[in-house]
């Protein structure tokens, strides 16, 4: 059966047979680099269109439908427009930091892709501390955001960046604790181990009540971490124009925008891996027949379906909840979510030690 | 396949961003105008600099975050082995969380969590 795993193995074998091993490694690295860039561009195009279509669906309107078939080329046209816009640097801005910030945000968004398993045995680097690596890299983007806000020499930007920093930093704790719940169940930080442990059922079903609570906490925390509504105080249009990227225009703005959407994809991929088994098909205990039928659906399709399901959920939040105030936001995290996630962690430990999970 | 791929990803990110910015620079013929470089605000000239004193609340939350983030880092190795160690690990982590929670309650009582 044709799968991404066999394709990569074939390419690897072919290269090793035809050229020396050094050249094979170099060519493979080149292919990986090009694929990742292609993935970035595709994600930008698809997710922006999806956002607009989903918001149109929620508000009972049509959405973009002029460019291409049913508006499918709308984002391409928008990108072209952004490329043709002039990139301005405001007077009195810290030029070096102002120009560096989009690179930092993009690098953080790109590096986080390394341990994510897109399909069966299709992963850039199966690092043994995968989960820790992800939570470490994901906090780098805060530096880029603070840099952008600070360097812009604009009050809106600085206020937006400070809010964004406080928010990302706070919600990182809850996200981290809910990830820890799954680590306790698996006893490993490696992504492939976590997925293989879900062979006979996804963790959201296997992990009892604590897993469900930690999934709810996780989805709230990552919505806040990616600065999405209802937690979009950092770029609350009615009070801060555009938050930390008020002064950015043209391609630099496009990079921030793209990094934001890639981050949504990445956090949804992590959520899918931890709670819904990543590429693992829907398996129920030892129902052999049912499991075999499910195995016929390719693993990459399972992964994409789960990730886009979660992305749809996060987009749904945007159109159903009103925006929080900054004190409400910090209260929600520090007075409710953080104690709850600590208690949930202890509950999960008891469940894991007693072996009450399936 | 190793840490070399991190460099590949880093390089891909830089190439992608730099390529985009460079292409935009080559295609666009901007016009020079002193007004364009003004800070985006409300129309009248900007008053003062944004780089001055700031609400202390942000720093308080950052300090509190540091406490819990270090706690979180300590918990990663614990979480990996807790199933093998069993009840002893659970008791130890309850004591650990309890001590930190007293500090958290102290900060709460001092009003560090109240947004001004």
Short mmCIF file of C-alpha atoms in Angstrom, two decimals:
data_model
loop_
_atom_site.label_atom_id
_atom_site.label_comp_id
_atom_site.label_asym_id
_atom_site.label_seq_id
_atom_site.Cartn_x
_atom_site.Cartn_y
_atom_site.Cartn_z
CA UNK A 1 0.00 0.00 0.00
CA UNK A 2 1.29 3.42 -0.90
CA UNK A 3 2.03 5.45 2.21
CA UNK A 4 4.32 8.30 3.15
CA UNK A 5 6.54 5.83 4.99
CA UNK A 6 7.21 3.71 1.89
CA UNK A 7 7.76 6.80 -0.25
CA UNK A 8 10.42 8.16 2.12
CA UNK A 9 12.08 4.74 2.39
CA UNK A 10 12.17 4.40 -1.41
CA UNK A 11 13.69 7.83 -1.85
CA UNK A 12 16.26 7.05 0.84
CA UNK A 13 17.20 3.71 -0.78
CA UNK A 14 17.36 5.16 -4.27
CA UNK A 15 19.62 8.00 -3.15
CA UNK A 16 21.92 5.69 -1.22
CA UNK A 17 22.25 3.39 -4.24
CA UNK A 18 22.95 6.11 -6.77
CA UNK A 19 25.09 8.69 -4.96
CA UNK A 20 27.55 8.59 -2.07
CA UNK A 21 26.09 8.68 1.44
CA UNK A 22 27.21 12.27 2.14
CA UNK A 23 25.45 13.54 -0.97
CA UNK A 24 22.40 11.45 -0.11
CA UNK A 25 22.20 13.13 3.30
CA UNK A 26 22.61 16.58 1.78
CA UNK A 27 19.90 15.94 -0.83
CA UNK A 28 17.57 14.56 1.85
CA UNK A 29 18.11 17.67 3.95
CA UNK A 30 17.32 19.82 0.93
CA UNK A 31 14.12 17.87 0.30
CA UNK A 32 13.09 18.26 3.96
CA UNK A 33 13.76 22.01 3.84
CA UNK A 34 11.73 22.45 0.65
CA UNK A 35 8.88 20.30 1.98
CA UNK A 36 8.70 22.32 5.20
CA UNK A 37 8.63 25.60 3.28
CA UNK A 38 5.93 24.15 1.03
CA UNK A 39 3.96 23.06 4.09
CA UNK A 40 4.20 26.58 5.50
CA UNK A 41 2.91 28.17 2.31
CA UNK A 42 0.09 25.62 1.97
CA UNK A 43 -0.96 26.00 5.61
CA UNK A 44 -1.11 29.76 5.20
CA UNK A 45 -3.24 29.49 2.09
CA UNK A 46 -5.60 26.84 3.44
CA UNK A 47 -6.07 28.07 7.00
CA UNK A 48 -6.78 31.70 6.07
CA UNK A 49 -9.39 30.55 3.55
CA UNK A 50 -10.81 28.10 6.10
CA UNK A 51 -11.05 30.85 8.71
CA UNK A 52 -12.99 33.07 6.33
CA UNK A 53 -15.27 30.27 5.17
CA UNK A 54 -15.94 29.07 8.73
CA UNK A 55 -16.70 32.60 9.93
CA UNK A 56 -19.02 33.04 6.97
CA UNK A 57 -20.73 29.75 7.84
CA UNK A 58 -21.15 30.84 11.47
CA UNK A 59 -22.68 34.16 10.46
CA UNK A 60 -24.89 32.69 7.71
CA UNK A 61 -23.20 34.47 4.82
CA UNK A 62 -21.36 33.27 1.73
CA UNK A 63 -17.77 34.32 2.38
CA UNK A 64 -15.17 34.83 -0.36
CA UNK A 65 -16.52 33.37 -3.62
CA UNK A 66 -15.17 35.48 -6.48
CA UNK A 67 -11.50 34.50 -6.98
CA UNK A 68 -11.16 30.97 -8.29
CA UNK A 69 -13.61 28.13 -7.70
CA UNK A 70 -15.81 29.16 -4.72
CA UNK A 71 -13.12 31.63 -3.64
CA UNK A 72 -10.38 29.02 -3.38
CA UNK A 73 -7.74 31.40 -4.76
CA UNK A 74 -8.71 34.29 -2.47
CA UNK A 75 -5.71 33.88 -0.14
CA UNK A 76 -3.34 33.69 -3.09
CA UNK A 77 -4.65 37.05 -4.30
CA UNK A 78 -4.30 38.48 -0.79
CA UNK A 79 -0.70 37.22 -0.56
CA UNK A 80 0.10 38.80 -3.91
CA UNK A 81 -1.32 42.08 -2.62
CA UNK A 82 0.79 41.87 0.55
CA UNK A 83 3.96 41.18 -1.45
CA UNK A 84 3.33 44.27 -3.55
CA UNK A 85 2.88 46.50 -0.48
CA UNK A 86 5.66 48.76 0.74
CA UNK A 87 7.36 47.69 3.99
CA UNK A 88 7.58 50.77 6.18
CA UNK A 89 9.78 51.30 9.22
CA UNK A 90 8.36 53.97 11.55
CA UNK A 91 10.38 56.98 12.60
CA UNK A 92 12.33 56.47 15.83
CA UNK A 93 11.90 52.67 15.78
CA UNK A 94 14.69 50.38 16.91
CA UNK A 95 15.54 49.32 13.35
CA UNK A 96 17.57 46.19 14.20
CA UNK A 97 14.98 44.67 16.56
CA UNK A 98 12.11 45.81 14.34
CA UNK A 99 13.51 43.85 11.41
CA UNK A 100 14.65 40.90 13.52
CA UNK A 101 11.28 40.20 15.18
CA UNK A 102 9.51 38.51 12.21
CA UNK A 103 12.48 36.17 11.80
CA UNK A 104 12.34 35.14 15.47
CA UNK A 105 8.63 34.40 15.28
CA UNK A 106 9.04 32.44 12.05
CA UNK A 107 12.01 30.43 13.35
CA UNK A 108 10.04 29.47 16.47
CA UNK A 109 7.07 28.39 14.35
CA UNK A 110 9.32 26.34 12.06
CA UNK A 111 11.47 24.65 14.73
CA UNK A 112 8.43 23.34 16.57
CA UNK A 113 7.57 21.15 13.55
CA UNK A 114 10.59 18.87 14.13
CA UNK A 115 9.11 16.26 16.52
CA UNK A 116 5.56 16.26 15.11
CA UNK A 117 4.55 12.94 13.52
CA UNK A 118 2.55 13.64 10.37
CA UNK A 119 1.92 9.99 9.54
CA UNK A 120 3.14 6.54 10.53
CA UNK A 121 6.96 6.70 10.81
CA UNK A 122 6.90 10.05 9.03
CA UNK A 123 8.56 12.51 11.32
CA UNK A 124 11.50 14.89 10.93
CA UNK A 125 13.25 14.13 14.21
CA UNK A 126 11.91 11.66 16.79
CA UNK A 127 13.72 13.31 19.71
CA UNK A 128 13.47 11.43 23.02
CA UNK A 129 12.40 14.55 24.94
CA UNK A 130 9.80 15.56 22.31
CA UNK A 131 7.14 17.01 24.61
CA UNK A 132 9.67 19.01 26.60
CA UNK A 133 11.21 20.26 23.36
CA UNK A 134 7.83 21.45 22.10
CA UNK A 135 7.03 23.36 25.29
CA UNK A 136 10.53 24.88 25.27
CA UNK A 137 10.39 26.09 21.67
CA UNK A 138 6.81 27.34 21.93
CA UNK A 139 7.87 29.90 24.53
CA UNK A 140 10.43 31.46 22.18
CA UNK A 141 7.78 33.20 20.10
CA UNK A 142 6.96 35.43 23.10
CA UNK A 143 10.41 36.96 22.72
CA UNK A 144 9.66 37.79 19.09
CA UNK A 145 6.32 39.35 19.99
CA UNK A 146 7.81 41.46 22.81
CA UNK A 147 10.63 42.47 20.46
CA UNK A 148 8.18 43.61 17.79
CA UNK A 149 6.09 45.58 20.27
CA UNK A 150 9.06 47.20 21.94
CA UNK A 151 10.90 48.16 18.76
CA UNK A 152 7.91 49.74 17.00
CA UNK A 153 7.98 52.99 18.99
CA UNK A 154 4.19 52.92 19.17
CA UNK A 155 2.03 52.88 22.28
CA UNK A 156 -0.50 50.43 20.85
CA UNK A 157 2.28 48.03 19.90
CA UNK A 158 3.94 48.08 23.29
CA UNK A 159 0.65 47.65 25.14
CA UNK A 160 -0.36 44.81 22.84
CA UNK A 161 3.00 43.09 23.23
CA UNK A 162 2.91 43.36 27.04
CA UNK A 163 -0.60 41.95 27.17
CA UNK A 164 0.36 39.19 24.80
CA UNK A 165 3.44 38.36 26.87
CA UNK A 166 1.49 38.19 30.13
CA UNK A 167 -1.17 36.06 28.50
CA UNK A 168 1.09 33.56 26.71
CA UNK A 169 3.31 33.19 29.76
CA UNK A 170 0.33 32.59 32.08
CA UNK A 171 -1.50 30.07 29.95
CA UNK A 172 1.69 28.16 29.20
CA UNK A 173 1.48 26.81 32.76
CA UNK A 174 -1.94 25.23 32.34
CA UNK A 175 -1.01 23.85 28.94
CA UNK A 176 2.15 22.37 30.45
CA UNK A 177 0.29 20.72 33.32
CA UNK A 178 -2.28 19.17 31.01
CA UNK A 179 0.53 17.82 28.82
CA UNK A 180 2.12 16.34 31.96
CA UNK A 181 -1.06 14.34 32.63
CA UNK A 182 -0.48 12.44 29.37
CA UNK A 183 3.23 12.03 30.14
CA UNK A 184 2.27 10.38 33.44
CA UNK A 185 0.08 7.86 31.57
CA UNK A 186 2.79 7.04 29.01
CA UNK A 187 5.93 7.30 31.11
CA UNK A 188 7.82 8.73 28.14
CA UNK A 189 8.41 12.14 26.56
CA UNK A 190 8.95 10.73 23.08
CA UNK A 191 6.21 11.51 20.56
CA UNK A 192 6.34 8.06 18.91
CA UNK A 193 6.03 6.35 22.32
CA UNK A 194 3.03 8.51 23.18
CA UNK A 195 1.30 7.61 19.92
CA UNK A 196 2.12 3.90 20.17
CA UNK A 197 0.73 3.82 23.71
CA UNK A 198 -2.66 4.70 22.20
CA UNK A 199 -2.78 1.55 20.09
CA UNK A 200 -5.80 0.16 21.91
CA UNK A 201 -7.70 3.42 22.33
CA UNK A 202 -7.00 7.12 22.38
CA UNK A 203 -6.02 8.73 25.66
CA UNK A 204 -9.16 10.83 25.83
CA UNK A 205 -11.13 7.56 26.15
CA UNK A 206 -8.51 5.57 28.04
CA UNK A 207 -7.47 8.17 30.57
CA UNK A 208 -10.72 8.35 32.51
CA UNK A 209 -12.09 11.72 33.76
CA UNK A 210 -8.68 13.42 34.35
CA UNK A 211 -7.81 13.05 30.66
CA UNK A 212 -11.05 14.75 29.63
CA UNK A 213 -10.50 17.58 32.11
CA UNK A 214 -6.93 18.04 30.94
CA UNK A 215 -8.08 18.11 27.31
CA UNK A 216 -10.55 20.91 28.12
CA UNK A 217 -7.84 22.83 29.99
CA UNK A 218 -5.42 22.24 27.11
CA UNK A 219 -7.80 23.54 24.45
CA UNK A 220 -8.58 26.68 26.50
CA UNK A 221 -4.89 27.29 27.19
CA UNK A 222 -3.75 26.88 23.59
CA UNK A 223 -6.52 29.16 22.35
CA UNK A 224 -5.08 31.79 24.69
CA UNK A 225 -1.49 30.96 23.75
CA UNK A 226 -2.12 31.51 20.05
CA UNK A 227 -3.81 34.86 20.82
CA UNK A 228 -7.11 33.78 19.31
CA UNK A 229 -10.49 35.19 20.22
CA UNK A 230 -11.95 35.16 22.91
CA UNK A 231 -8.42 35.76 24.25
CA UNK A 232 -7.30 38.16 21.52
CA UNK A 233 -6.66 41.09 23.86
CA UNK A 234 -3.20 41.48 22.37
CA UNK A 235 -4.73 42.66 19.13
CA UNK A 236 -8.14 43.80 20.26
CA UNK A 237 -9.03 45.81 17.14
CA UNK A 238 -11.39 48.22 18.85
CA UNK A 239 -8.84 49.36 21.45
CA UNK A 240 -5.35 48.62 20.12
CA UNK A 241 -5.79 48.73 16.31
CA UNK A 242 -3.64 45.65 15.60
CA UNK A 243 -1.63 45.12 18.78
CA UNK A 244 2.03 44.29 18.48
CA UNK A 245 2.09 44.37 14.67
CA UNK A 246 0.40 47.77 14.26
CA UNK A 247 3.48 49.26 12.60
CA UNK A 248 4.29 46.28 10.40
CA UNK A 249 3.26 46.36 6.78
CA UNK A 250 3.80 44.40 3.60
CA UNK A 251 5.77 41.18 3.76
CA UNK A 252 6.81 41.53 7.41
CA UNK A 253 3.16 41.71 8.43
CA UNK A 254 2.47 38.70 6.23
CA UNK A 255 5.16 36.74 8.12
CA UNK A 256 3.55 37.48 11.50
CA UNK A 257 0.18 36.51 10.08
CA UNK A 258 1.54 33.26 8.65
CA UNK A 259 3.36 32.37 11.88
CA UNK A 260 0.10 32.86 13.78
CA UNK A 261 -1.75 30.39 11.55
CA UNK A 262 1.10 27.88 11.60
CA UNK A 263 1.05 28.07 15.39
CA UNK A 264 -2.65 27.22 15.38
CA UNK A 265 -1.88 24.19 13.23
CA UNK A 266 0.99 23.15 15.49
CA UNK A 267 -0.95 23.37 18.76
CA UNK A 268 -3.84 21.46 17.21
CA UNK A 269 -1.39 18.81 15.98
CA UNK A 270 0.01 18.49 19.52
CA UNK A 271 -3.51 18.23 20.91
CA UNK A 272 -4.32 15.54 18.34
CA UNK A 273 -1.14 13.62 19.18
CA UNK A 274 -1.60 13.76 22.94
CA UNK A 275 -5.32 13.16 23.27
CA UNK A 276 -6.48 11.65 19.98
CA UNK A 277 -3.54 9.44 19.08
CA UNK A 278 -1.96 11.48 16.28
CA UNK A 279 -1.94 9.28 13.17
CA UNK A 280 -3.29 6.28 15.11
CA UNK A 281 -6.60 5.07 13.62
CA UNK A 282 -9.63 4.70 15.86
CA UNK A 283 -8.99 1.45 17.72
CA UNK A 284 -11.28 -0.02 20.34
CA UNK A 285 -9.57 -2.42 22.76
CA UNK A 286 -9.33 -5.84 21.12
CA UNK A 287 -12.07 -5.67 18.52
CA UNK A 288 -9.84 -7.18 15.82
CA UNK A 289 -12.25 -6.79 12.88
CA UNK A 290 -13.16 -3.20 13.64
CA UNK A 291 -9.51 -2.23 14.14
CA UNK A 292 -8.49 -3.80 10.84
CA UNK A 293 -11.20 -1.93 8.95
CA UNK A 294 -10.00 1.30 10.51
CA UNK A 295 -6.40 0.50 9.54
CA UNK A 296 -7.37 0.69 5.84
CA UNK A 297 -7.75 4.45 6.14
CA UNK A 298 -4.23 5.90 5.66
CA UNK A 299 -2.54 7.24 8.79
CA UNK A 300 -1.86 10.64 7.22
CA UNK A 301 -5.57 11.08 6.56
CA UNK A 302 -6.37 10.31 10.20
CA UNK A 303 -3.85 12.90 11.33
CA UNK A 304 -5.15 15.59 8.98
CA UNK A 305 -8.78 14.89 9.92
CA UNK A 306 -8.06 15.17 13.66
CA UNK A 307 -5.97 18.31 13.31
CA UNK A 308 -8.49 20.10 11.15
CA UNK A 309 -11.28 19.01 13.47
CA UNK A 310 -9.49 20.70 16.35
CA UNK A 311 -8.75 23.78 14.23
CA UNK A 312 -12.46 23.99 13.41
CA UNK A 313 -13.20 23.82 17.14
CA UNK A 314 -10.84 26.73 17.84
CA UNK A 315 -12.36 28.75 14.99
CA UNK A 316 -15.79 27.97 16.38
CA UNK A 317 -14.74 29.50 19.74
CA UNK A 318 -13.89 32.72 17.98
CA UNK A 319 -17.42 33.30 16.75
CA UNK A 320 -19.29 32.18 19.84
CA UNK A 321 -17.55 33.82 22.81
CA UNK A 322 -17.20 37.54 23.57
CA UNK A 323 -13.73 38.92 24.29
CA UNK A 324 -12.50 38.87 27.91
CA UNK A 325 -11.10 41.85 29.80
CA UNK A 326 -7.44 41.62 30.82
CA UNK A 327 -8.23 41.17 34.53
CA UNK A 328 -10.82 38.50 33.73
CA UNK A 329 -8.27 36.75 31.55
CA UNK A 330 -5.62 36.63 34.28
CA UNK A 331 -8.21 35.68 36.92
CA UNK A 332 -9.40 32.77 34.79
CA UNK A 333 -5.87 31.43 34.54
CA UNK A 334 -4.45 32.09 37.99
CA UNK A 335 -7.52 31.58 40.18
CA UNK A 336 -9.34 28.82 38.32
CA UNK A 337 -7.37 26.98 35.64
CA UNK A 338 -4.03 26.71 37.47
CA UNK A 339 -5.37 25.25 40.76
CA UNK A 340 -7.72 23.03 38.76
CA UNK A 341 -4.89 21.70 36.61
CA UNK A 342 -2.72 21.03 39.69
CA UNK A 343 -5.53 19.04 41.33
CA UNK A 344 -6.19 17.29 38.03
CA UNK A 345 -2.51 16.32 37.83
CA UNK A 346 -2.68 14.69 41.27
CA UNK A 347 -5.91 12.93 40.27
CA UNK A 348 -4.23 11.62 37.15
CA UNK A 349 -1.29 10.38 39.21
CA UNK A 350 -3.66 8.43 41.48
CA UNK A 351 -5.44 6.96 38.45
CA UNK A 352 -2.13 5.97 36.83
CA UNK A 353 -0.64 4.41 39.97
CA UNK A 354 -3.77 2.49 40.84
CA UNK A 355 -4.10 1.36 37.23
CA UNK A 356 -7.70 2.55 36.95
CA UNK A 357 -7.26 3.53 33.31
CA UNK A 358 -8.06 1.03 30.57
CA UNK B 1 17.94 11.42 12.16
CA UNK B 2 19.54 13.88 14.43
CA UNK B 3 20.01 17.43 15.45
CA UNK B 4 21.28 18.41 11.99
CA UNK B 5 17.64 18.70 10.93
CA UNK B 6 17.12 21.50 13.44
CA UNK B 7 19.67 23.50 11.49
CA UNK B 8 17.83 22.61 8.29
CA UNK B 9 14.55 23.88 9.75
CA UNK B 10 16.20 27.03 11.08
CA UNK B 11 17.77 27.69 7.71
CA UNK B 12 14.47 27.03 5.93
CA UNK B 13 12.69 29.55 8.17
CA UNK B 14 15.33 32.21 7.58
CA UNK B 15 15.42 31.54 3.84
CA UNK B 16 11.62 31.68 3.60
CA UNK B 17 11.33 34.98 5.52
CA UNK B 18 14.36 36.63 3.91
CA UNK B 19 13.26 35.48 0.45
CA UNK B 20 9.79 36.94 0.92
CA UNK B 21 11.08 40.26 2.21
CA UNK B 22 13.70 40.47 -0.53
CA UNK B 23 11.20 39.73 -3.32
CA UNK B 24 8.85 42.37 -1.90
CA UNK B 25 11.72 44.86 -1.79
CA UNK B 26 12.63 44.19 -5.43
CA UNK B 27 9.05 44.44 -6.70
CA UNK B 28 7.92 47.51 -4.79
CA UNK B 29 8.86 51.03 -5.81
CA UNK B 30 7.94 53.02 -2.69
CA UNK B 31 7.58 56.78 -2.53
CA UNK B 32 9.50 58.90 -0.04
CA UNK B 33 7.29 60.87 2.34
CA UNK B 34 8.10 62.04 5.86
CA UNK B 35 4.46 61.68 6.95
CA UNK B 36 4.47 57.95 6.18
CA UNK B 37 7.12 57.27 8.83
CA UNK B 38 5.01 58.74 11.64
CA UNK B 39 3.78 56.35 14.33
CA UNK B 40 0.28 54.99 13.60
CA UNK B 41 -1.94 56.69 16.15
CA UNK B 42 -4.81 59.12 15.79
CA UNK B 43 -3.76 61.74 13.27
CA UNK B 44 -2.24 64.43 15.45
CA UNK B 45 1.54 64.27 16.16
CA UNK B 46 2.51 61.68 18.77
CA UNK B 47 2.94 62.96 22.32
CA UNK B 48 5.93 61.59 24.30
CA UNK B 49 7.59 58.20 23.96
CA UNK B 50 6.08 54.79 24.63
CA UNK B 51 9.32 53.74 26.32
CA UNK B 52 8.57 54.97 29.84
CA UNK B 53 7.08 53.64 33.07
CA UNK B 54 4.70 50.75 32.72
CA UNK B 55 2.03 49.02 34.80
CA UNK B 56 3.78 46.94 37.47
CA UNK B 57 1.13 44.21 37.19
CA UNK B 58 2.82 42.64 34.16
CA UNK B 59 6.07 42.16 36.10
CA UNK B 60 4.29 40.61 39.09
CA UNK B 61 2.67 38.04 36.84
CA UNK B 62 6.00 37.37 35.15
CA UNK B 63 7.60 36.70 38.56
CA UNK B 64 4.77 34.37 39.58
CA UNK B 65 5.15 32.60 36.25
CA UNK B 66 8.82 31.97 37.00
CA UNK B 67 7.95 30.12 40.22
CA UNK B 68 5.48 27.82 38.52
CA UNK B 69 7.51 27.34 35.38
CA UNK B 70 10.46 26.04 37.37
CA UNK B 71 8.02 23.77 39.23
CA UNK B 72 6.78 22.50 35.87
CA UNK B 73 10.33 21.75 34.69
CA UNK B 74 11.00 19.76 37.89
CA UNK B 75 7.84 17.76 37.25
CA UNK B 76 8.83 16.49 33.78
CA UNK B 77 11.38 13.90 35.02
CA UNK B 78 9.03 13.06 37.87
CA UNK B 79 6.15 12.42 35.46
CA UNK B 80 8.24 9.98 33.44
CA UNK B 81 9.03 7.71 36.40
CA UNK B 82 5.95 8.15 38.62
CA UNK B 83 4.28 4.93 37.42
CA UNK B 84 7.30 2.83 38.37
CA UNK B 85 8.00 4.51 41.72
CA UNK B 86 4.37 4.45 42.82
CA UNK B 87 2.85 5.89 46.00
CA UNK B 88 6.15 7.33 47.31
CA UNK B 89 6.40 9.63 44.28
CA UNK B 90 2.82 10.78 44.77
CA UNK B 91 3.46 11.69 48.42
CA UNK B 92 6.63 13.55 47.52
CA UNK B 93 4.96 15.59 44.79
CA UNK B 94 2.05 16.46 47.09
CA UNK B 95 4.56 17.89 49.59
CA UNK B 96 6.35 19.74 46.76
CA UNK B 97 3.12 21.26 45.40
CA UNK B 98 1.94 22.08 48.93
CA UNK B 99 5.07 24.14 49.70
CA UNK B 100 4.75 26.06 46.43
CA UNK B 101 1.04 26.52 46.96
CA UNK B 102 1.71 28.27 50.30
CA UNK B 103 3.88 30.75 48.38
CA UNK B 104 1.08 31.16 45.85
CA UNK B 105 -1.45 31.83 48.63
CA UNK B 106 0.94 34.37 50.15
CA UNK B 107 1.18 36.20 46.82
CA UNK B 108 -2.61 36.06 46.53
CA UNK B 109 -3.05 37.50 50.04
CA UNK B 110 -0.58 40.32 49.30
CA UNK B 111 -2.74 41.27 46.32
CA UNK B 112 -0.30 40.25 43.59
CA UNK B 113 -3.08 38.64 41.57
CA UNK B 114 -5.32 41.71 41.65
CA UNK B 115 -5.21 43.68 38.42
CA UNK B 116 -4.88 47.41 39.05
#
